[in-house]
Amino acid sequence: MPEAPERQTAVTLHDVAREAGVSVATASRALNGSSRKVRTENATRVRAAAAKLNYRPHLSAQATARGQTRTAALVVGDIADPYFSAIAAGVTQAAEEAGLIVTMAVAGRSPARELEIVRTLRGQRPRLIVIAGSRIDGAETRTALMGELEAYRSAGGRVVMISQRDLPFDTVTIDNAGGAYQLARALAAAGYRRFAVFRAPASVRTSRDRCAGFLAGLREMGLGVEDRFVMETEFTRAGGYEAARRLAERGLDGVEMVFAVTDVMAIGAMSAFRDAGLVPGLDVGVAGFDDIDSARDVTPALTTVAVPLRQVGLTAMRIALSDDPGPVNVQTSTTVLLRESTPSRRTQ
């Protein structure tokens, strides 16, 4: 009966070190990208030995040796929202340029879930963490989140927030209030006089800033919005649909123009108006904020405030990969885009 073939033993780092004639510590530093320098001749011998023995490094062991992996972690509020998808595209582009792999986690706009994710990420030792999403006022997890991120940064990681300047870390902000302010002025100049606003709960700072900026812009033009037409709803497409359904059901009562604080909410509102027998852009104007791709594709094309979301992701990553000790704060400007959903009402 033929003998069973010997089971091949996995090559270890000790085998590589012995073959190269160096210590295990030197072999480890030569192969894991440690910041501690290894003499060129030793590094060459180690790499040659690893190739000869067909050595495959253990990734988790490398992470322990370096204190981090070759990954970049991105935490987003909602992967179904094109706002976050566009930011993720920029983060991924910059990560690929740096030779990193992006891992993404979805917090579901929940501060508690966000904290849980960050705690888990600390154990996985990514090179950096980017957190994208509005800060939530009154969140009981704020102090705990800050502690987790401080501990991660102290261990050599880098943290960048894409949100409001709320936590003491590098931050990329969007001019939410300024963009909405300019939109309000542009719509007033186009002849609109009676407005409704669809916003998220006031604790969602992005929504609050956009709503406040829009109302401030109207005031500058001698206009305002009745309290009953400032309507709170979910920060989603379904939320925009529900707010528009309620408004149409009780009657527009002279409302000429609806500003929803995100494009996805505005697109939901347009669907609800159609279902109620109203024609967006004709019976009621609709505007959003963000300029997601579908804002150009819907009919009528959606008036909005353009945010360079892919560039926001790129900027966050470039900050995270830089040697600047920080804190770095970058504000992203916005641009008003008037489209067919808000035709001019000025008399010729």
CSV table of N, CA, C and O in Angstrom, one decimal, residues 173-262:
chain,number,residue,atom,x,y,z
A,173,THR,N,-16.6,70.1,6.2
A,173,THR,CA,-17.9,70.6,6.4
A,173,THR,C,-18.5,71.0,5.0
A,173,THR,O,-17.7,71.3,4.1
A,174,ILE,N,-19.8,71.1,4.9
A,174,ILE,CA,-20.5,71.6,3.8
A,174,ILE,C,-21.3,72.8,4.2
A,174,ILE,O,-21.8,72.9,5.2
A,175,ASP,N,-21.2,73.8,3.3
A,175,ASP,CA,-21.9,75.1,3.6
A,175,ASP,C,-23.4,74.9,3.5
A,175,ASP,O,-24.0,75.5,2.5
A,176,ASN,N,-24.0,74.2,4.4
A,176,ASN,CA,-25.4,73.9,4.3
A,176,ASN,C,-26.3,75.2,4.4
A,176,ASN,O,-27.2,75.4,3.6
A,177,ALA,N,-26.0,76.0,5.4
A,177,ALA,CA,-26.8,77.2,5.7
A,177,ALA,C,-26.6,78.2,4.5
A,177,ALA,O,-27.6,78.8,4.0
A,178,GLY,N,-25.4,78.4,4.1
A,178,GLY,CA,-25.1,79.3,3.0
A,178,GLY,C,-25.7,78.9,1.7
A,178,GLY,O,-26.3,79.8,1.0
A,179,GLY,N,-25.7,77.6,1.4
A,179,GLY,CA,-26.3,77.2,0.1
A,179,GLY,C,-27.8,77.3,0.1
A,179,GLY,O,-28.3,77.8,-0.9
A,180,ALA,N,-28.4,77.0,1.2
A,180,ALA,CA,-29.9,77.2,1.3
A,180,ALA,C,-30.3,78.6,1.3
A,180,ALA,O,-31.3,79.0,0.7
A,181,TYR,N,-29.5,79.5,1.9
A,181,TYR,CA,-29.7,80.9,1.9
A,181,TYR,C,-29.7,81.4,0.5
A,181,TYR,O,-30.6,82.2,0.1
A,182,GLN,N,-28.7,81.0,-0.3
A,182,GLN,CA,-28.6,81.5,-1.7
A,182,GLN,C,-29.8,80.9,-2.5
A,182,GLN,O,-30.3,81.6,-3.4
A,183,LEU,N,-30.2,79.7,-2.3
A,183,LEU,CA,-31.3,79.1,-3.0
A,183,LEU,C,-32.6,79.9,-2.7
A,183,LEU,O,-33.3,80.2,-3.7
A,184,ALA,N,-32.8,80.3,-1.5
A,184,ALA,CA,-34.0,81.0,-1.2
A,184,ALA,C,-34.0,82.4,-1.9
A,184,ALA,O,-35.1,82.8,-2.5
A,185,ARG,N,-32.9,83.0,-1.9
A,185,ARG,CA,-32.8,84.3,-2.6
A,185,ARG,C,-33.1,84.2,-4.1
A,185,ARG,O,-33.8,85.0,-4.8
A,186,ALA,N,-32.5,83.1,-4.7
A,186,ALA,CA,-32.7,82.9,-6.1
A,186,ALA,C,-34.1,82.6,-6.5
A,186,ALA,O,-34.7,83.0,-7.5
A,187,LEU,N,-34.8,81.8,-5.6
A,187,LEU,CA,-36.2,81.5,-5.9
A,187,LEU,C,-37.1,82.7,-5.7
A,187,LEU,O,-38.1,82.9,-6.5
A,188,ALA,N,-36.8,83.5,-4.7
A,188,ALA,CA,-37.6,84.7,-4.5
A,188,ALA,C,-37.4,85.7,-5.7
A,188,ALA,O,-38.3,86.3,-6.2
A,189,ALA,N,-36.1,85.7,-6.2
A,189,ALA,CA,-35.9,86.5,-7.4
A,189,ALA,C,-36.6,86.0,-8.7
A,189,ALA,O,-36.9,86.8,-9.6
A,190,ALA,N,-36.9,84.7,-8.7
A,190,ALA,CA,-37.6,84.1,-9.8
A,190,ALA,C,-39.1,84.3,-9.7
A,190,ALA,O,-39.8,83.9,-10.6
A,191,GLY,N,-39.5,85.0,-8.6
A,191,GLY,CA,-40.9,85.3,-8.5
A,191,GLY,C,-41.8,84.5,-7.5
A,191,GLY,O,-43.0,84.7,-7.4
A,192,TYR,N,-41.2,83.6,-6.8
A,192,TYR,CA,-41.9,82.8,-5.9
A,192,TYR,C,-42.1,83.6,-4.6
A,192,TYR,O,-41.2,84.3,-4.1
A,193,ARG,N,-43.3,83.4,-4.0
A,193,ARG,CA,-43.7,84.2,-2.8
A,193,ARG,C,-44.2,83.4,-1.7
A,193,ARG,O,-44.1,83.8,-0.5
A,194,ARG,N,-44.8,82.3,-2.0
A,194,ARG,CA,-45.4,81.4,-0.9
A,194,ARG,C,-44.7,80.1,-0.9
A,194,ARG,O,-44.8,79.3,-1.9
A,195,PHE,N,-44.1,79.7,0.2
A,195,PHE,CA,-43.3,78.6,0.3
A,195,PHE,C,-43.7,77.6,1.4
A,195,PHE,O,-44.4,78.0,2.4
A,196,ALA,N,-43.3,76.3,1.2
A,196,ALA,CA,-43.4,75.3,2.3
A,196,ALA,C,-42.0,74.7,2.4
A,196,ALA,O,-41.2,74.7,1.4
A,197,VAL,N,-41.6,74.2,3.5
A,197,VAL,CA,-40.3,73.6,3.8
A,197,VAL,C,-40.5,72.2,4.4
A,197,VAL,O,-41.3,72.1,5.3
A,198,PHE,N,-39.9,71.2,3.8
A,198,PHE,CA,-39.9,69.8,4.3
A,198,PHE,C,-38.6,69.6,5.0
A,198,PHE,O,-37.5,69.6,4.3
A,199,ARG,N,-38.6,69.4,6.3
A,199,ARG,CA,-37.3,69.2,7.0
A,199,ARG,C,-37.4,67.9,7.9
A,199,ARG,O,-38.4,67.4,8.2
A,200,ALA,N,-36.2,67.5,8.3
A,200,ALA,CA,-36.1,66.4,9.3
A,200,ALA,C,-36.3,67.0,10.7
A,200,ALA,O,-36.3,68.2,10.9
A,201,PRO,N,-36.3,66.1,11.7
A,201,PRO,CA,-36.4,66.6,13.1
A,201,PRO,C,-35.2,67.6,13.4
A,201,PRO,O,-34.1,67.5,12.8
A,202,ALA,N,-35.5,68.6,14.3
A,202,ALA,CA,-34.5,69.7,14.5
A,202,ALA,C,-33.2,69.2,15.1
A,202,ALA,O,-32.2,69.9,15.0
A,203,SER,N,-33.2,68.0,15.7
A,203,SER,CA,-31.9,67.4,16.2
A,203,SER,C,-30.9,67.1,15.1
A,203,SER,O,-29.7,66.9,15.4
A,204,VAL,N,-31.4,66.9,13.9
A,204,VAL,CA,-30.5,66.5,12.8
A,204,VAL,C,-29.9,67.8,12.3
A,204,VAL,O,-30.6,68.6,11.6
A,205,ARG,N,-28.7,68.0,12.6
A,205,ARG,CA,-28.1,69.4,12.4
A,205,ARG,C,-28.0,69.8,10.9
A,205,ARG,O,-28.2,70.9,10.6
A,206,THR,N,-27.8,68.8,10.0
A,206,THR,CA,-27.7,69.2,8.6
A,206,THR,C,-29.1,69.8,8.1
A,206,THR,O,-29.1,70.8,7.5
A,207,SER,N,-30.2,69.1,8.5
A,207,SER,CA,-31.5,69.6,8.2
A,207,SER,C,-31.7,70.9,8.8
A,207,SER,O,-32.3,71.9,8.2
A,208,ARG,N,-31.4,71.1,10.1
A,208,ARG,CA,-31.6,72.3,10.8
A,208,ARG,C,-30.9,73.5,10.1
A,208,ARG,O,-31.4,74.6,10.0
A,209,ASP,N,-29.6,73.3,9.8
A,209,ASP,CA,-28.8,74.3,9.1
A,209,ASP,C,-29.4,74.7,7.8
A,209,ASP,O,-29.5,75.9,7.5
A,210,ARG,N,-29.9,73.7,7.0
A,210,ARG,CA,-30.4,74.1,5.7
A,210,ARG,C,-31.7,74.8,5.8
A,210,ARG,O,-32.0,75.7,5.1
A,211,CYS,N,-32.6,74.3,6.7
A,211,CYS,CA,-33.8,75.0,7.0
A,211,CYS,C,-33.6,76.5,7.4
A,211,CYS,O,-34.2,77.4,6.9
A,212,ALA,N,-32.7,76.6,8.4
A,212,ALA,CA,-32.4,78.0,8.9
A,212,ALA,C,-31.9,78.9,7.9
A,212,ALA,O,-32.2,80.1,7.8
A,213,GLY,N,-31.0,78.4,7.0
A,213,GLY,CA,-30.4,79.2,6.0
A,213,GLY,C,-31.4,79.6,4.9
A,213,GLY,O,-31.4,80.8,4.5
A,214,PHE,N,-32.3,78.7,4.6
A,214,PHE,CA,-33.4,79.0,3.7
A,214,PHE,C,-34.3,80.1,4.2
A,214,PHE,O,-34.6,81.1,3.5
A,215,LEU,N,-34.7,80.0,5.4
A,215,LEU,CA,-35.6,81.0,6.0
A,215,LEU,C,-34.9,82.3,6.2
A,215,LEU,O,-35.6,83.4,6.0
A,216,ALA,N,-33.6,82.3,6.4
A,216,ALA,CA,-32.9,83.6,6.5
A,216,ALA,C,-32.8,84.2,5.2
A,216,ALA,O,-32.9,85.5,5.1
A,217,GLY,N,-32.6,83.5,4.1
A,217,GLY,CA,-32.6,84.0,2.8
A,217,GLY,C,-33.9,84.6,2.4
A,217,GLY,O,-34.0,85.7,1.8
A,218,LEU,N,-35.0,84.0,2.8
A,218,LEU,CA,-36.3,84.6,2.5
A,218,LEU,C,-36.5,85.9,3.2
A,218,LEU,O,-37.1,86.8,2.7
A,219,ARG,N,-36.1,85.9,4.5
A,219,ARG,CA,-36.3,87.1,5.3
A,219,ARG,C,-35.5,88.3,4.6
A,219,ARG,O,-36.0,89.4,4.6
A,220,GLU,N,-34.4,88.0,4.1
A,220,GLU,CA,-33.6,89.0,3.4
A,220,GLU,C,-34.4,89.6,2.2
A,220,GLU,O,-34.2,90.8,1.9
A,221,MET,N,-35.3,88.8,1.7
A,221,MET,CA,-36.1,89.2,0.5
A,221,MET,C,-37.5,89.7,1.0
A,221,MET,O,-38.3,89.9,0.1
A,222,GLY,N,-37.7,89.9,2.3
A,222,GLY,CA,-38.9,90.4,2.8
A,222,GLY,C,-40.0,89.3,2.8
A,222,GLY,O,-41.2,89.7,2.7
A,223,LEU,N,-39.6,88.0,2.8
A,223,LEU,CA,-40.6,86.9,2.7
A,223,LEU,C,-40.5,86.0,4.0
A,223,LEU,O,-39.6,86.2,4.8
A,224,GLY,N,-41.4,85.1,4.1
A,224,GLY,CA,-41.3,84.1,5.2
A,224,GLY,C,-42.1,82.9,4.8
A,224,GLY,O,-42.7,82.8,3.8
A,225,VAL,N,-42.2,82.0,5.8
A,225,VAL,CA,-42.9,80.7,5.7
A,225,VAL,C,-43.8,80.6,6.9
A,225,VAL,O,-43.3,80.6,8.0
A,226,GLU,N,-45.1,80.4,6.7
A,226,GLU,CA,-46.0,80.1,7.8
A,226,GLU,C,-45.6,78.9,8.6
A,226,GLU,O,-45.1,77.9,8.0
A,227,ASP,N,-45.7,78.9,9.9
A,227,ASP,CA,-45.3,77.7,10.7
A,227,ASP,C,-45.9,76.4,10.2
A,227,ASP,O,-45.3,75.4,10.2
A,228,ARG,N,-47.2,76.5,9.8
A,228,ARG,CA,-47.9,75.3,9.4
A,228,ARG,C,-47.3,74.7,8.1
A,228,ARG,O,-47.6,73.5,7.8
A,229,PHE,N,-46.5,75.5,7.4
A,229,PHE,CA,-45.9,75.0,6.2
A,229,PHE,C,-44.4,74.6,6.4
A,229,PHE,O,-43.7,74.3,5.4
A,230,VAL,N,-43.9,74.7,7.6
A,230,VAL,CA,-42.6,74.1,7.9
A,230,VAL,C,-42.9,72.7,8.5
A,230,VAL,O,-43.3,72.6,9.6
A,231,MET,N,-42.8,71.7,7.6
A,231,MET,CA,-43.3,70.4,7.9
A,231,MET,C,-42.1,69.4,8.2
A,231,MET,O,-41.2,69.2,7.4
A,232,GLU,N,-42.2,68.8,9.4
A,232,GLU,CA,-41.2,67.8,9.9
A,232,GLU,C,-41.5,66.4,9.3
A,232,GLU,O,-42.7,66.0,9.4
A,233,THR,N,-40.5,65.7,8.8
A,233,THR,CA,-40.7,64.4,8.3
A,233,THR,C,-39.4,63.6,8.4
A,233,THR,O,-38.4,64.1,8.9
A,234,GLU,N,-39.4,62.4,7.9
A,234,GLU,CA,-38.2,61.6,7.9
A,234,GLU,C,-37.2,62.1,6.9
A,234,GLU,O,-37.6,62.7,5.8
A,235,PHE,N,-35.9,61.9,7.2
A,235,PHE,CA,-34.8,62.4,6.4
A,235,PHE,C,-34.6,61.5,5.2
A,235,PHE,O,-33.4,61.1,4.9
A,236,THR,N,-35.6,61.1,4.5
A,236,THR,CA,-35.6,60.0,3.4
A,236,THR,C,-36.5,60.4,2.3
A,236,THR,O,-37.3,61.3,2.4
A,237,ARG,N,-36.4,59.6,1.2
A,237,ARG,CA,-37.4,59.8,0.1
A,237,ARG,C,-38.8,59.5,0.6
A,237,ARG,O,-39.7,60.3,0.2
A,238,ALA,N,-39.0,58.5,1.4
A,238,ALA,CA,-40.3,58.2,1.9
A,238,ALA,C,-40.8,59.4,2.8
A,238,ALA,O,-42.0,59.7,2.8
A,239,GLY,N,-39.9,60.0,3.5
A,239,GLY,CA,-40.3,61.2,4.3
A,239,GLY,C,-40.8,62.3,3.4
A,239,GLY,O,-41.8,63.0,3.8
A,240,GLY,N,-40.1,62.6,2.3
A,240,GLY,CA,-40.5,63.6,1.4
A,240,GLY,C,-41.9,63.3,0.8
A,240,GLY,O,-42.7,64.2,0.6
A,241,TYR,N,-42.1,62.0,0.4
A,241,TYR,CA,-43.3,61.6,-0.1
A,241,TYR,C,-44.5,61.9,0.9
A,241,TYR,O,-45.5,62.4,0.5
A,242,GLU,N,-44.3,61.5,2.1
A,242,GLU,CA,-45.3,61.6,3.1
A,242,GLU,C,-45.7,63.1,3.4
A,242,GLU,O,-46.8,63.4,3.5
A,243,ALA,N,-44.7,63.9,3.5
A,243,ALA,CA,-44.9,65.3,3.7
A,243,ALA,C,-45.7,65.9,2.6
A,243,ALA,O,-46.7,66.7,2.8
A,244,ALA,N,-45.3,65.6,1.3
A,244,ALA,CA,-46.1,66.1,0.2
A,244,ALA,C,-47.5,65.6,0.1
A,244,ALA,O,-48.4,66.3,-0.3
A,245,ARG,N,-47.6,64.3,0.5
A,245,ARG,CA,-49.0,63.7,0.5
A,245,ARG,C,-49.9,64.5,1.5
A,245,ARG,O,-51.0,64.8,1.1
A,246,ARG,N,-49.4,64.8,2.6
A,246,ARG,CA,-50.1,65.5,3.7
A,246,ARG,C,-50.5,66.9,3.2
A,246,ARG,O,-51.6,67.4,3.4
A,247,LEU,N,-49.5,67.6,2.5
A,247,LEU,CA,-49.7,68.9,2.1
A,247,LEU,C,-50.8,68.9,1.0
A,247,LEU,O,-51.7,69.8,1.0
A,248,ALA,N,-50.7,68.0,0.0
A,248,ALA,CA,-51.7,67.9,-1.1
A,248,ALA,C,-53.0,67.6,-0.6
A,248,ALA,O,-54.1,68.1,-1.1
A,249,GLU,N,-53.1,66.7,0.4
A,249,GLU,CA,-54.4,66.3,1.0
A,249,GLU,C,-55.2,67.4,1.6
A,249,GLU,O,-56.4,67.5,1.5
A,250,ARG,N,-54.4,68.3,2.3
A,250,ARG,CA,-55.1,69.4,3.0
A,250,ARG,C,-55.3,70.6,2.1
A,250,ARG,O,-56.0,71.6,2.4
A,251,GLY,N,-54.6,70.6,1.0
A,251,GLY,CA,-54.7,71.7,0.0
A,251,GLY,C,-53.5,72.6,0.1
A,251,GLY,O,-53.0,72.9,1.2
A,252,LEU,N,-52.9,72.9,-1.1
A,252,LEU,CA,-51.7,73.8,-1.2
A,252,LEU,C,-52.0,75.1,-0.5
A,252,LEU,O,-51.0,75.8,0.0
A,253,ASP,N,-53.2,75.6,-0.6
A,253,ASP,CA,-53.6,76.9,0.1
A,253,ASP,C,-52.6,78.0,-0.3
A,253,ASP,O,-52.1,78.8,0.5
A,254,GLY,N,-52.3,78.1,-1.6
A,254,GLY,CA,-51.5,79.1,-2.2
A,254,GLY,C,-50.0,78.9,-2.2
A,254,GLY,O,-49.3,79.7,-2.7
A,255,VAL,N,-49.6,77.7,-1.7
A,255,VAL,CA,-48.1,77.4,-1.7
A,255,VAL,C,-47.7,77.2,-3.2
A,255,VAL,O,-48.3,76.5,-3.9
A,256,GLU,N,-46.7,78.0,-3.5
A,256,GLU,CA,-46.2,77.9,-4.9
A,256,GLU,C,-44.9,77.1,-5.0
A,256,GLU,O,-44.6,76.6,-6.1
A,257,MET,N,-44.2,76.9,-3.9
A,257,MET,CA,-42.9,76.4,-4.0
A,257,MET,C,-42.6,75.6,-2.7
A,257,MET,O,-42.8,76.0,-1.6
A,258,VAL,N,-42.0,74.3,-2.9
A,258,VAL,CA,-41.6,73.5,-1.8
A,258,VAL,C,-40.1,73.3,-1.8
A,258,VAL,O,-39.6,72.9,-2.8
A,259,PHE,N,-39.5,73.6,-0.7
A,259,PHE,CA,-38.1,73.3,-0.5
A,259,PHE,C,-37.9,72.1,0.4
A,259,PHE,O,-38.3,72.2,1.6
A,260,ALA,N,-37.4,71.0,-0.1
A,260,ALA,CA,-37.1,69.8,0.7
A,260,ALA,C,-35.6,69.9,1.0
A,260,ALA,O,-34.8,70.1,0.1
A,261,VAL,N,-35.1,69.6,2.2
A,261,VAL,CA,-33.8,69.8,2.6
A,261,VAL,C,-32.8,68.8,2.0
A,261,VAL,O,-31.6,69.0,2.2
A,262,THR,N,-33.2,67.8,1.3
A,262,THR,CA,-32.4,66.9,0.5
A,262,THR,C,-33.0,66.6,-0.8
A,262,THR,O,-34.3,66.6,-0.9
